[in-house]
Each structure stands twice: as C-alpha cells, then as structure tokens.
mmCIF file of C-alpha atoms and ligand atoms in Angstrom:
data_model
loop_
_atom_site.group_PDB
_atom_site.id
_atom_site.type_symbol
_atom_site.label_atom_id
_atom_site.label_comp_id
_atom_site.label_asym_id
_atom_site.label_seq_id
_atom_site.Cartn_x
_atom_site.Cartn_y
_atom_site.Cartn_z
ATOM 1 C CA MET A 1 4.312 -39.737 36.963
ATOM 2 C CA SER A 2 5.633 -36.554 37.866
ATOM 3 C CA GLU A 3 3.021 -33.736 38.386
ATOM 4 C CA PRO A 4 3.062 -30.843 35.849
ATOM 5 C CA ILE A 5 4.933 -27.959 37.308
ATOM 6 C CA THR A 6 3.542 -24.426 37.104
ATOM 7 C CA ALA A 7 5.061 -21.628 34.984
ATOM 8 C CA ALA A 8 7.076 -20.537 37.958
ATOM 9 C CA ASP A 9 9.240 -23.646 37.685
ATOM 10 C CA ALA A 10 9.279 -23.635 33.748
ATOM 11 C CA GLU A 11 12.537 -23.679 31.665
ATOM 12 C CA ILE A 12 13.228 -21.877 28.585
ATOM 13 C CA LEU A 13 14.975 -23.504 25.761
ATOM 14 C CA LEU A 14 16.420 -21.256 23.229
ATOM 15 C CA ALA A 15 16.891 -22.777 19.453
ATOM 16 C CA GLN A 16 19.961 -22.571 17.825
ATOM 17 C CA PRO A 17 20.366 -20.995 15.199
ATOM 18 C CA ARG A 18 17.586 -18.445 15.358
ATOM 19 C CA GLY A 19 16.956 -14.803 14.383
ATOM 20 C CA PHE A 20 18.956 -12.733 11.922
ATOM 21 C CA CYS A 21 20.260 -14.355 8.957
ATOM 22 C CA ALA A 22 23.123 -12.761 6.673
ATOM 23 C CA GLY A 23 20.865 -11.302 4.151
ATOM 24 C CA VAL A 24 18.616 -9.845 6.735
ATOM 25 C CA ASP A 25 21.653 -8.412 8.612
ATOM 26 C CA ARG A 26 22.946 -6.926 5.083
ATOM 27 C CA ALA A 27 19.808 -5.309 4.143
ATOM 28 C CA ILE A 28 19.430 -3.492 7.658
ATOM 29 C CA GLU A 29 23.133 -2.497 7.297
ATOM 30 C CA ILE A 30 22.281 -0.999 3.780
ATOM 31 C CA VAL A 31 19.760 1.249 5.025
ATOM 32 C CA GLU A 32 21.878 2.421 7.976
ATOM 33 C CA ARG A 33 24.740 3.138 5.997
ATOM 34 C CA ALA A 34 22.658 4.888 3.255
ATOM 35 C CA LEU A 35 21.514 7.178 6.142
ATOM 36 C CA GLN A 36 24.652 8.022 7.406
ATOM 37 C CA ARG A 37 26.323 8.728 3.881
ATOM 38 C CA PHE A 38 23.357 10.493 2.460
ATOM 39 C CA GLY A 39 21.293 11.968 5.340
ATOM 40 C CA ALA A 40 17.544 11.202 5.888
ATOM 41 C CA PRO A 41 15.120 10.572 4.248
ATOM 42 C CA ILE A 42 16.160 7.171 2.399
ATOM 43 C CA TYR A 43 13.481 5.508 0.644
ATOM 44 C CA VAL A 44 12.721 1.882 1.024
ATOM 45 C CA ARG A 45 10.596 -0.011 -1.646
ATOM 46 C CA HIS A 46 8.539 -2.194 0.740
ATOM 47 C CA GLU A 47 9.536 -3.323 4.071
ATOM 48 C CA ILE A 48 13.218 -3.835 4.132
ATOM 49 C CA VAL A 49 12.706 -7.172 5.969
ATOM 50 C CA HIS A 50 9.345 -8.509 7.203
ATOM 51 C CA ASN A 51 9.684 -7.510 10.817
ATOM 52 C CA ALA A 52 7.779 -4.544 12.534
ATOM 53 C CA TYR A 53 10.363 -3.830 15.076
ATOM 54 C CA VAL A 54 13.054 -3.304 12.378
ATOM 55 C CA VAL A 55 10.979 -1.072 10.267
ATOM 56 C CA ALA A 56 9.799 1.021 13.205
ATOM 57 C CA ASP A 57 13.465 1.402 14.183
ATOM 58 C CA LEU A 58 14.680 2.552 10.729
ATOM 59 C CA ARG A 59 11.595 4.799 10.303
ATOM 60 C CA ARG A 60 12.858 6.611 13.504
ATOM 61 C CA LYS A 61 16.076 6.864 11.863
ATOM 62 C CA GLY A 62 15.151 8.336 8.781
ATOM 63 C CA ALA A 63 13.862 5.861 6.409
ATOM 64 C CA VAL A 64 10.654 6.274 4.424
ATOM 65 C CA PHE A 65 8.806 3.027 3.414
ATOM 66 C CA VAL A 66 6.888 3.245 0.281
ATOM 67 C CA ARG A 67 4.874 0.641 -1.693
ATOM 68 C CA GLU A 68 5.786 1.618 -5.277
ATOM 69 C CA LEU A 69 8.486 3.798 -6.849
ATOM 70 C CA ASP A 70 6.157 6.598 -7.938
ATOM 71 C CA GLU A 71 6.016 7.570 -4.271
ATOM 72 C CA VAL A 72 9.893 8.332 -4.460
ATOM 73 C CA PRO A 73 10.609 11.865 -5.397
ATOM 74 C CA ALA A 74 13.016 12.358 -8.396
ATOM 75 C CA GLY A 75 16.668 12.318 -7.852
ATOM 76 C CA ALA A 76 16.268 10.367 -4.367
ATOM 77 C CA THR A 77 17.852 7.416 -3.010
ATOM 78 C CA VAL A 78 15.876 4.331 -3.089
ATOM 79 C CA ILE A 79 16.612 0.993 -1.512
ATOM 80 C CA PHE A 80 15.164 -2.312 -2.737
ATOM 81 C CA SER A 81 14.078 -4.921 -0.157
ATOM 82 C CA ALA A 82 15.861 -7.938 0.669
ATOM 83 C CA HIS A 83 12.917 -9.728 -1.255
ATOM 84 C CA GLY A 84 14.322 -8.485 -4.596
ATOM 85 C CA VAL A 85 12.239 -6.685 -7.158
ATOM 86 C CA SER A 86 10.963 -7.527 -10.791
ATOM 87 C CA LYS A 87 12.959 -6.561 -13.974
ATOM 88 C CA GLU A 88 10.062 -3.698 -14.516
ATOM 89 C CA VAL A 89 10.856 -2.201 -11.168
ATOM 90 C CA ARG A 90 14.329 -2.099 -11.551
ATOM 91 C CA ASN A 91 14.094 -0.603 -15.139
ATOM 92 C CA GLU A 92 11.522 2.011 -13.907
ATOM 93 C CA ALA A 93 13.982 3.048 -11.302
ATOM 94 C CA GLN A 94 16.707 3.404 -13.731
ATOM 95 C CA ALA A 95 14.567 5.367 -16.268
ATOM 96 C CA ARG A 96 13.596 7.874 -13.341
ATOM 97 C CA GLY A 97 17.245 8.290 -12.474
ATOM 98 C CA LEU A 98 16.851 7.426 -8.940
ATOM 99 C CA ASN A 99 19.846 6.529 -6.925
ATOM 100 C CA VAL A 100 19.380 2.684 -6.193
ATOM 101 C CA PHE A 101 21.088 0.595 -3.599
ATOM 102 C CA ASP A 102 19.819 -3.047 -3.987
ATOM 103 C CA ALA A 103 19.398 -4.817 -0.502
ATOM 104 C CA THR A 104 18.110 -8.172 -2.378
ATOM 105 C CA CYS A 105 19.474 -11.112 -0.585
ATOM 106 C CA PRO A 106 22.309 -12.673 -2.830
ATOM 107 C CA LEU A 107 20.452 -16.119 -2.187
ATOM 108 C CA VAL A 108 17.256 -14.614 -3.771
ATOM 109 C CA THR A 109 19.562 -13.252 -6.602
ATOM 110 C CA LYS A 110 20.834 -16.632 -7.224
ATOM 111 C CA VAL A 111 17.204 -17.579 -7.826
ATOM 112 C CA HIS A 112 16.680 -14.600 -10.423
ATOM 113 C CA VAL A 113 19.828 -15.597 -12.093
ATOM 114 C CA GLU A 114 18.646 -19.237 -12.348
ATOM 115 C CA VAL A 115 15.395 -18.041 -13.771
ATOM 116 C CA GLY A 116 17.156 -15.999 -16.555
ATOM 117 C CA LYS A 117 19.159 -18.935 -17.632
ATOM 118 C CA MET A 118 16.220 -21.461 -17.514
ATOM 119 C CA ARG A 119 14.109 -19.080 -19.779
ATOM 120 C CA ALA A 120 17.150 -18.612 -21.946
ATOM 121 C CA GLU A 121 17.336 -22.337 -22.544
ATOM 122 C CA GLY A 122 13.500 -22.182 -23.638
ATOM 123 C CA CYS A 123 12.072 -23.525 -20.305
ATOM 124 C CA GLU A 124 8.895 -22.681 -18.974
ATOM 125 C CA ILE A 125 9.383 -22.248 -15.231
ATOM 126 C CA VAL A 126 7.091 -23.465 -12.280
ATOM 127 C CA MET A 127 7.861 -21.282 -9.123
ATOM 128 C CA ILE A 128 6.869 -23.094 -5.831
ATOM 129 C CA GLY A 129 6.144 -20.076 -3.608
ATOM 130 C CA HIS A 130 3.303 -18.044 -2.048
ATOM 131 C CA LYS A 131 1.136 -16.036 -3.800
ATOM 132 C CA GLY A 132 1.552 -12.093 -3.290
ATOM 133 C CA HIS A 133 4.869 -12.586 -1.526
ATOM 134 C CA PRO A 134 7.246 -9.734 -2.607
ATOM 135 C CA GLU A 135 9.906 -12.211 -3.306
ATOM 136 C CA VAL A 136 7.573 -14.278 -5.555
ATOM 137 C CA GLU A 137 6.577 -11.258 -7.473
ATOM 138 C CA GLY A 138 10.353 -9.920 -7.682
ATOM 139 C CA THR A 139 11.253 -13.566 -9.012
ATOM 140 C CA MET A 140 8.317 -14.108 -11.127
ATOM 141 C CA GLY A 141 9.293 -10.688 -12.629
ATOM 142 C CA GLN A 142 12.702 -11.641 -13.967
ATOM 143 C CA ALA A 143 10.854 -13.123 -16.973
ATOM 144 C CA GLU A 144 8.158 -11.742 -19.399
ATOM 145 C CA GLY A 145 5.772 -14.736 -19.150
ATOM 146 C CA GLY A 146 6.667 -18.314 -19.220
ATOM 147 C CA MET A 147 6.334 -18.796 -15.284
ATOM 148 C CA LEU A 148 3.554 -20.489 -13.468
ATOM 149 C CA LEU A 149 3.085 -20.391 -9.914
ATOM 150 C CA VAL A 150 2.244 -23.383 -7.612
ATOM 151 C CA GLU A 151 1.553 -23.161 -4.045
ATOM 152 C CA SER A 152 0.467 -26.810 -3.086
ATOM 153 C CA VAL A 153 0.536 -30.425 -4.287
ATOM 154 C CA ALA A 154 -3.181 -29.618 -5.317
ATOM 155 C CA ASP A 155 -2.047 -27.065 -7.587
ATOM 156 C CA VAL A 156 0.430 -29.400 -9.245
ATOM 157 C CA GLN A 157 -2.583 -31.709 -10.150
ATOM 158 C CA THR A 158 -4.312 -28.773 -12.381
ATOM 159 C CA LEU A 159 -0.955 -27.345 -13.557
ATOM 160 C CA GLN A 160 -1.452 -26.877 -17.438
ATOM 161 C CA VAL A 161 2.246 -26.364 -19.098
ATOM 162 C CA ALA A 162 3.087 -25.519 -22.839
ATOM 163 C CA ASP A 163 5.642 -28.619 -23.150
ATOM 164 C CA PRO A 164 6.422 -31.033 -20.201
ATOM 165 C CA ALA A 165 9.778 -31.726 -21.813
ATOM 166 C CA ARG A 166 10.860 -28.046 -21.651
ATOM 167 C CA LEU A 167 9.879 -27.420 -18.093
ATOM 168 C CA ALA A 168 11.924 -26.264 -14.899
ATOM 169 C CA TYR A 169 11.159 -25.164 -11.244
ATOM 170 C CA VAL A 170 12.703 -22.890 -8.834
ATOM 171 C CA THR A 171 11.365 -22.087 -5.272
ATOM 172 C CA GLN A 172 10.859 -19.316 -2.977
ATOM 173 C CA THR A 173 13.900 -19.199 -0.355
ATOM 174 C CA THR A 174 11.871 -19.352 2.733
ATOM 175 C CA LEU A 175 9.547 -22.278 2.279
ATOM 176 C CA SER A 176 8.937 -25.137 4.442
ATOM 177 C CA VAL A 177 11.477 -27.835 3.493
ATOM 178 C CA ASP A 178 9.413 -30.745 3.966
ATOM 179 C CA GLU A 179 6.176 -29.249 2.152
ATOM 180 C CA THR A 180 8.436 -28.253 -0.792
ATOM 181 C CA LEU A 181 9.873 -31.777 -0.905
ATOM 182 C CA GLU A 182 6.415 -33.033 -1.319
ATOM 183 C CA ILE A 183 5.535 -30.525 -4.006
ATOM 184 C CA VAL A 184 8.809 -31.309 -6.051
ATOM 185 C CA ALA A 185 7.778 -35.114 -5.815
ATOM 186 C CA ALA A 186 4.431 -34.282 -7.034
ATOM 187 C CA LEU A 187 5.911 -32.282 -9.792
ATOM 188 C CA LYS A 188 8.331 -35.016 -10.775
ATOM 189 C CA ALA A 189 5.563 -37.445 -10.808
ATOM 190 C CA ARG A 190 3.595 -35.457 -13.296
ATOM 191 C CA PHE A 191 6.662 -34.117 -15.246
ATOM 192 C CA PRO A 192 9.358 -36.559 -15.311
ATOM 193 C CA LEU A 193 11.518 -34.384 -17.301
ATOM 194 C CA ILE A 194 11.374 -31.362 -15.388
ATOM 195 C CA ALA A 195 14.734 -29.566 -14.634
ATOM 196 C CA GLU A 196 15.733 -28.667 -11.068
ATOM 197 C CA PRO A 197 17.841 -25.975 -9.719
ATOM 198 C CA LYS A 198 21.714 -26.853 -9.441
ATOM 199 C CA LYS A 199 21.286 -26.579 -5.655
ATOM 200 C CA GLN A 200 18.006 -26.190 -3.656
ATOM 201 C CA ASP A 201 16.870 -22.598 -3.648
ATOM 202 C CA ILE A 202 15.463 -22.792 -0.092
ATOM 203 C CA CYS A 203 18.159 -20.827 1.815
ATOM 204 C CA TYR A 204 20.728 -22.100 4.519
ATOM 205 C CA ALA A 205 18.950 -19.917 7.206
ATOM 206 C CA THR A 206 15.491 -21.349 6.263
ATOM 207 C CA GLN A 207 16.922 -24.967 6.553
ATOM 208 C CA ASN A 208 18.822 -24.295 9.719
ATOM 209 C CA ARG A 209 16.167 -22.621 11.661
ATOM 210 C CA GLN A 210 13.752 -25.489 10.647
ATOM 211 C CA ASP A 211 16.326 -28.305 11.623
ATOM 212 C CA ALA A 212 16.698 -26.286 15.046
ATOM 213 C CA VAL A 213 12.820 -26.416 15.582
ATOM 214 C CA LYS A 214 12.903 -30.037 14.749
ATOM 215 C CA PHE A 215 15.678 -30.754 17.433
ATOM 216 C CA MET A 216 13.833 -28.551 20.021
ATOM 217 C CA ALA A 217 10.245 -29.473 19.488
ATOM 218 C CA PRO A 218 10.482 -32.901 21.290
ATOM 219 C CA GLN A 219 12.014 -31.565 24.247
ATOM 220 C CA VAL A 220 9.410 -28.695 24.811
ATOM 221 C CA ASP A 221 5.759 -28.421 25.741
ATOM 222 C CA VAL A 222 4.791 -25.276 24.004
ATOM 223 C CA VAL A 223 7.086 -23.247 21.095
ATOM 224 C CA ILE A 224 7.049 -19.515 20.790
ATOM 225 C CA VAL A 225 8.044 -17.919 17.445
ATOM 226 C CA VAL A 226 9.545 -14.383 17.509
ATOM 227 C CA GLY A 227 8.417 -12.993 14.131
ATOM 228 C CA SER A 228 5.900 -10.792 12.385
ATOM 229 C CA PRO A 229 2.585 -11.841 10.797
ATOM 230 C CA ASN A 230 4.054 -11.305 7.125
ATOM 231 C CA SER A 231 7.210 -13.285 7.556
ATOM 232 C CA SER A 232 7.371 -16.227 5.517
ATOM 233 C CA ASN A 233 10.034 -18.171 7.419
ATOM 234 C CA SER A 234 8.790 -17.288 10.773
ATOM 235 C CA ASN A 235 5.282 -18.702 9.762
ATOM 236 C CA ARG A 236 6.846 -22.062 8.636
ATOM 237 C CA LEU A 237 8.731 -22.174 12.089
ATOM 238 C CA ARG A 238 5.399 -21.998 13.768
ATOM 239 C CA GLU A 239 3.702 -24.485 11.436
ATOM 240 C CA LEU A 240 6.544 -26.971 11.745
ATOM 241 C CA ALA A 241 6.437 -27.028 15.510
ATOM 242 C CA GLU A 242 2.563 -27.635 15.191
ATOM 243 C CA ARG A 243 3.006 -30.327 12.614
ATOM 244 C CA LEU A 244 5.678 -32.098 15.175
ATOM 245 C CA GLY A 245 2.656 -31.978 17.838
ATOM 246 C CA VAL A 246 3.695 -28.938 20.102
ATOM 247 C CA PRO A 247 1.373 -26.055 20.526
ATOM 248 C CA ALA A 248 3.121 -22.796 18.890
ATOM 249 C CA TYR A 249 2.401 -19.187 18.685
ATOM 250 C CA MET A 250 3.880 -16.474 17.126
ATOM 251 C CA VAL A 251 4.619 -13.080 18.799
ATOM 252 C CA ASP A 252 5.871 -9.753 17.490
ATOM 253 C CA ALA A 253 6.093 -8.004 20.919
ATOM 254 C CA PRO A 254 6.477 -9.115 24.534
ATOM 255 C CA GLU A 255 3.014 -7.772 25.222
ATOM 256 C CA GLN A 256 1.522 -10.071 22.564
ATOM 257 C CA LEU A 257 2.554 -13.116 24.983
ATOM 258 C CA ARG A 258 -0.289 -14.603 26.779
ATOM 259 C CA ALA A 259 0.166 -16.322 30.096
ATOM 260 C CA GLU A 260 -2.250 -19.006 29.273
ATOM 261 C CA TRP A 261 -0.011 -20.347 26.562
ATOM 262 C CA ILE A 262 2.601 -21.110 28.930
ATOM 263 C CA ALA A 263 0.527 -22.041 32.157
ATOM 264 C CA GLY A 264 1.488 -25.434 33.564
ATOM 265 C CA LYS A 265 4.129 -25.962 31.154
ATOM 266 C CA ARG A 266 7.366 -27.364 31.897
ATOM 267 C CA ARG A 267 9.434 -26.332 29.121
ATOM 268 C CA ILE A 268 8.967 -23.414 26.815
ATOM 269 C CA GLY A 269 10.935 -23.564 23.386
ATOM 270 C CA LEU A 270 11.778 -20.139 22.059
ATOM 271 C CA THR A 271 12.819 -19.481 18.148
ATOM 272 C CA ALA A 272 13.038 -16.358 16.050
ATOM 273 C CA GLY A 273 12.594 -15.902 12.345
ATOM 274 C CA ALA A 274 15.324 -14.785 10.137
ATOM 275 C CA SER A 275 14.110 -11.219 10.214
ATOM 276 C CA ALA A 276 13.378 -10.890 14.026
ATOM 277 C CA PRO A 277 16.070 -9.195 16.131
ATOM 278 C CA GLU A 278 17.949 -10.747 18.965
ATOM 279 C CA ALA A 279 16.850 -7.809 20.978
ATOM 280 C CA LEU A 280 13.251 -8.804 20.444
ATOM 281 C CA ALA A 281 13.655 -12.234 21.237
ATOM 282 C CA GLN A 282 15.499 -11.136 24.735
ATOM 283 C CA SER A 283 12.618 -8.928 25.599
ATOM 284 C CA ILE A 284 10.131 -12.026 25.038
ATOM 285 C CA VAL A 285 12.743 -14.068 27.440
ATOM 286 C CA ASP A 286 12.141 -11.192 29.872
ATOM 287 C CA ARG A 287 8.312 -11.232 29.536
ATOM 288 C CA LEU A 288 8.560 -15.122 30.179
ATOM 289 C CA ARG A 289 10.455 -14.590 33.257
ATOM 290 C CA GLU A 290 8.140 -11.876 34.461
ATOM 291 C CA LEU A 291 5.257 -14.625 34.016
ATOM 292 C CA GLY A 292 7.389 -16.946 36.212
ATOM 293 C CA ALA A 293 9.723 -19.071 33.922
ATOM 294 C CA ARG A 294 13.024 -19.650 35.670
ATOM 295 C CA ASN A 295 16.137 -20.880 33.743
ATOM 296 C CA VAL A 296 17.060 -19.998 30.215
ATOM 297 C CA ARG A 297 19.211 -22.589 28.245
ATOM 298 C CA SER A 298 20.564 -22.496 24.977
ATOM 299 C CA LEU A 299 20.472 -25.668 22.891
ATOM 300 C CA GLY A 300 23.314 -26.919 20.833
ATOM 301 C CA GLY A 301 22.998 -26.192 16.870
ATOM 302 C CA ILE A 302 24.786 -24.777 14.138
ATOM 303 C CA GLU A 303 26.872 -21.591 14.299
ATOM 304 C CA GLU A 304 26.161 -19.825 11.127
ATOM 305 C CA THR A 305 29.137 -17.757 9.849
ATOM 306 C CA MET A 306 27.639 -16.583 6.720
ATOM 307 C CA SER A 307 27.953 -13.050 5.527
ATOM 308 C CA PHE A 308 27.347 -11.040 2.335
ATOM 309 C CA PRO A 309 29.407 -8.007 1.077
ATOM 310 C CA LEU A 310 27.635 -4.754 0.717
ATOM 311 C CA PRO A 311 26.972 -3.064 -2.495
ATOM 312 C CA LYS A 312 29.667 -0.723 -3.918
ATOM 313 C CA GLY A 313 29.062 3.016 -2.742
ATOM 314 C CA LEU A 314 28.307 1.607 0.746
ATOM 315 C CA GLN A 315 31.272 -0.572 1.673
ATOM 316 C CA PRO A 316 33.598 0.815 4.505
ATOM 317 C CA VAL A 317 36.283 3.211 3.570
ATOM 318 C CA ALA A 318 39.671 1.740 3.820
ATOM 319 C CA GLY A 319 42.180 3.073 6.169
HETATM 320 S S1 SF4 B 1 15.929 -15.650 4.877
HETATM 321 FE FE1 SF4 B 1 17.691 -16.772 3.290
HETATM 322 S S2 SF4 B 1 16.949 -15.736 1.347
HETATM 323 FE FE2 SF4 B 1 15.875 -14.613 3.224
HETATM 324 S S3 SF4 B 1 17.256 -12.870 3.419
HETATM 325 FE FE3 SF4 B 1 17.744 -14.361 5.020
HETATM 326 S S4 SF4 B 1 19.468 -15.621 3.923
HETATM 327 FE FE4 SF4 B 1 18.495 -14.358 2.307
#
C-alpha cells in the first residue's frame, strides 16, 4: 500500500461545471448595466445573488442593498434579486412608482407561472423548499393562501391538506436532487393524486453541479466548495460530498481555508456554487498552492451554454 503523501504532493481537481450559472450572470449584468445607464445609487432588494464577494464588488460600484422597499427613496431605480419576489412586493414597487428592473432568474419565474396556473385550476400547492429562503418567500407569495411548505420527509407525514384530490407540488430551484426525490416519493405515497410540475423545478445548474460533485467525489480525499453560507446550492454541494463519504468544507474567501483540512490529502476536489465567481475559485486555488498543492487538473463534464436575455431597457443598443 502506498504511503499517504503530504500536501506538498497534492493535486487539485476542478469540478466541471462549477461556479456562475446563467441566472446569476444575468442578475449581476442587470445591476452593472443599470449602474452604467442610470448612475449610482442603484437600489437592490436583498443580495442580488447569495455571494458576499459579488455583493461587496457591486456595493463598491454604487449598488445599495436593502431588505425592504420602504428603504428605497421615491422615484429611485430598484432591482429585484435573482431569487424572485412575491406579488405583494411587485405591487408595492408599482404603487410607489419605483423604476424596477427584475433580475428574477427566468427559471424561478417559470415556477411562479406554474404556481399561478395550479392555483387557477383550484389546486392547493405544496412547496418543497427551505423556510425563510428568499426564493421560497417569493414563490409562496405568488398566491394568496393555498400554499404549504415542506422541508423534509417528516414534514410530509404531518401535512394537513384541504383536499388530497386537488393537490399539486412545486420545488425551490436549488435543492438537493436526491433529497427532493425522497420528499416527492413520500408526497406521492401519501397523496397519490398529487399533480407534478411539467418538468422538474430544480434547475439545470443545480443538477449539473451536483452531478459534477458525484463524479468528482470518488476521485478525491477532500472537497472544498466555494460559496457563501447563505447560498442554498453551495450548501447542497458540500452536503452531497459528505453524503458520498468525503470530508467537505465551504469557504467564502481564501483566508478561510484551513491547512489541516488538506494535510496529508493526495487529491483535493474543488467546486463552486452557482453564485460564486471564478475569480474567487481561482484565489482558493492560489491559496491551496501556497499550502503546497502542486498540479491543477480540470475534470471532464458538461459545458453549459445556457444564457438568458436581459430585461427591456437594459439590452445592448444595436448598431
Ligand atoms: S441556480 Fe438555477 S434558478 Fe438559481 S439563478 Fe442559477 S439558473 Fe437560475
């Protein structure tokens, strides 16, 4: 049996795909273009995406992040974050005459449209998601009542519904694919007539990044996930690696990386959540090199080509 080698011999394996998704790219571009077109300050309701590095960068450029619309002065420009907003927030912005640009990811909007249709058909809707996450608040705020939140299989067992024959479900876009399958199976077992979304709500980026970790985990001794603590999809990547039996840590900045995590490890896997910029991932690679890792190798995987159009008023001028 070969001796475990020191961090000085370690190799870094980069998951593919990792980092920014099309919805995050678009949301950041919306803020940057609004700043260019209208000048600072541009108000942004909630963190545009859940990444401290991105938020700090936009703040430096003139974005002002607020929790609620009452912090936005009359007549100002406000951007809704990629996670989406409730109808109430949208109506409030309109009533106050704010200049709104909506950075809601189109894949979140798809779930909002689904909720609207399901409610119009008279269904009560079960949302699978994490309580308090802005996406869940936005999606549950697409209907006035008639929505129930479940976070786990245990929640399904205690769920009280109005009519099991008029029930449907939707999910948050950034959940664990495997855990969601278990929750859906529990819902179907208890409520066999429950209607499902036409296509799963978990987005392509979440699915692809989880698939990439499944491919990477058996090849490495430790996984480092680049992401902020409030990023749902980044947390799911770390949990997934651990479920696959590999110690996994999440870092938001190079100085958070601890030497003991990689001491004696032969191969270090690196991935990044959908809201984590590649520059940040590269700074983690640099830190790993400082700690003694040698080679960096990109793993094979899906090349993503998805992109979403910018909202009217922020699109590039032709010519
Ligand atoms: S993680 Fe998925 S739903 Fe969220 S912004 Fe990216 S593409 Fe859109």
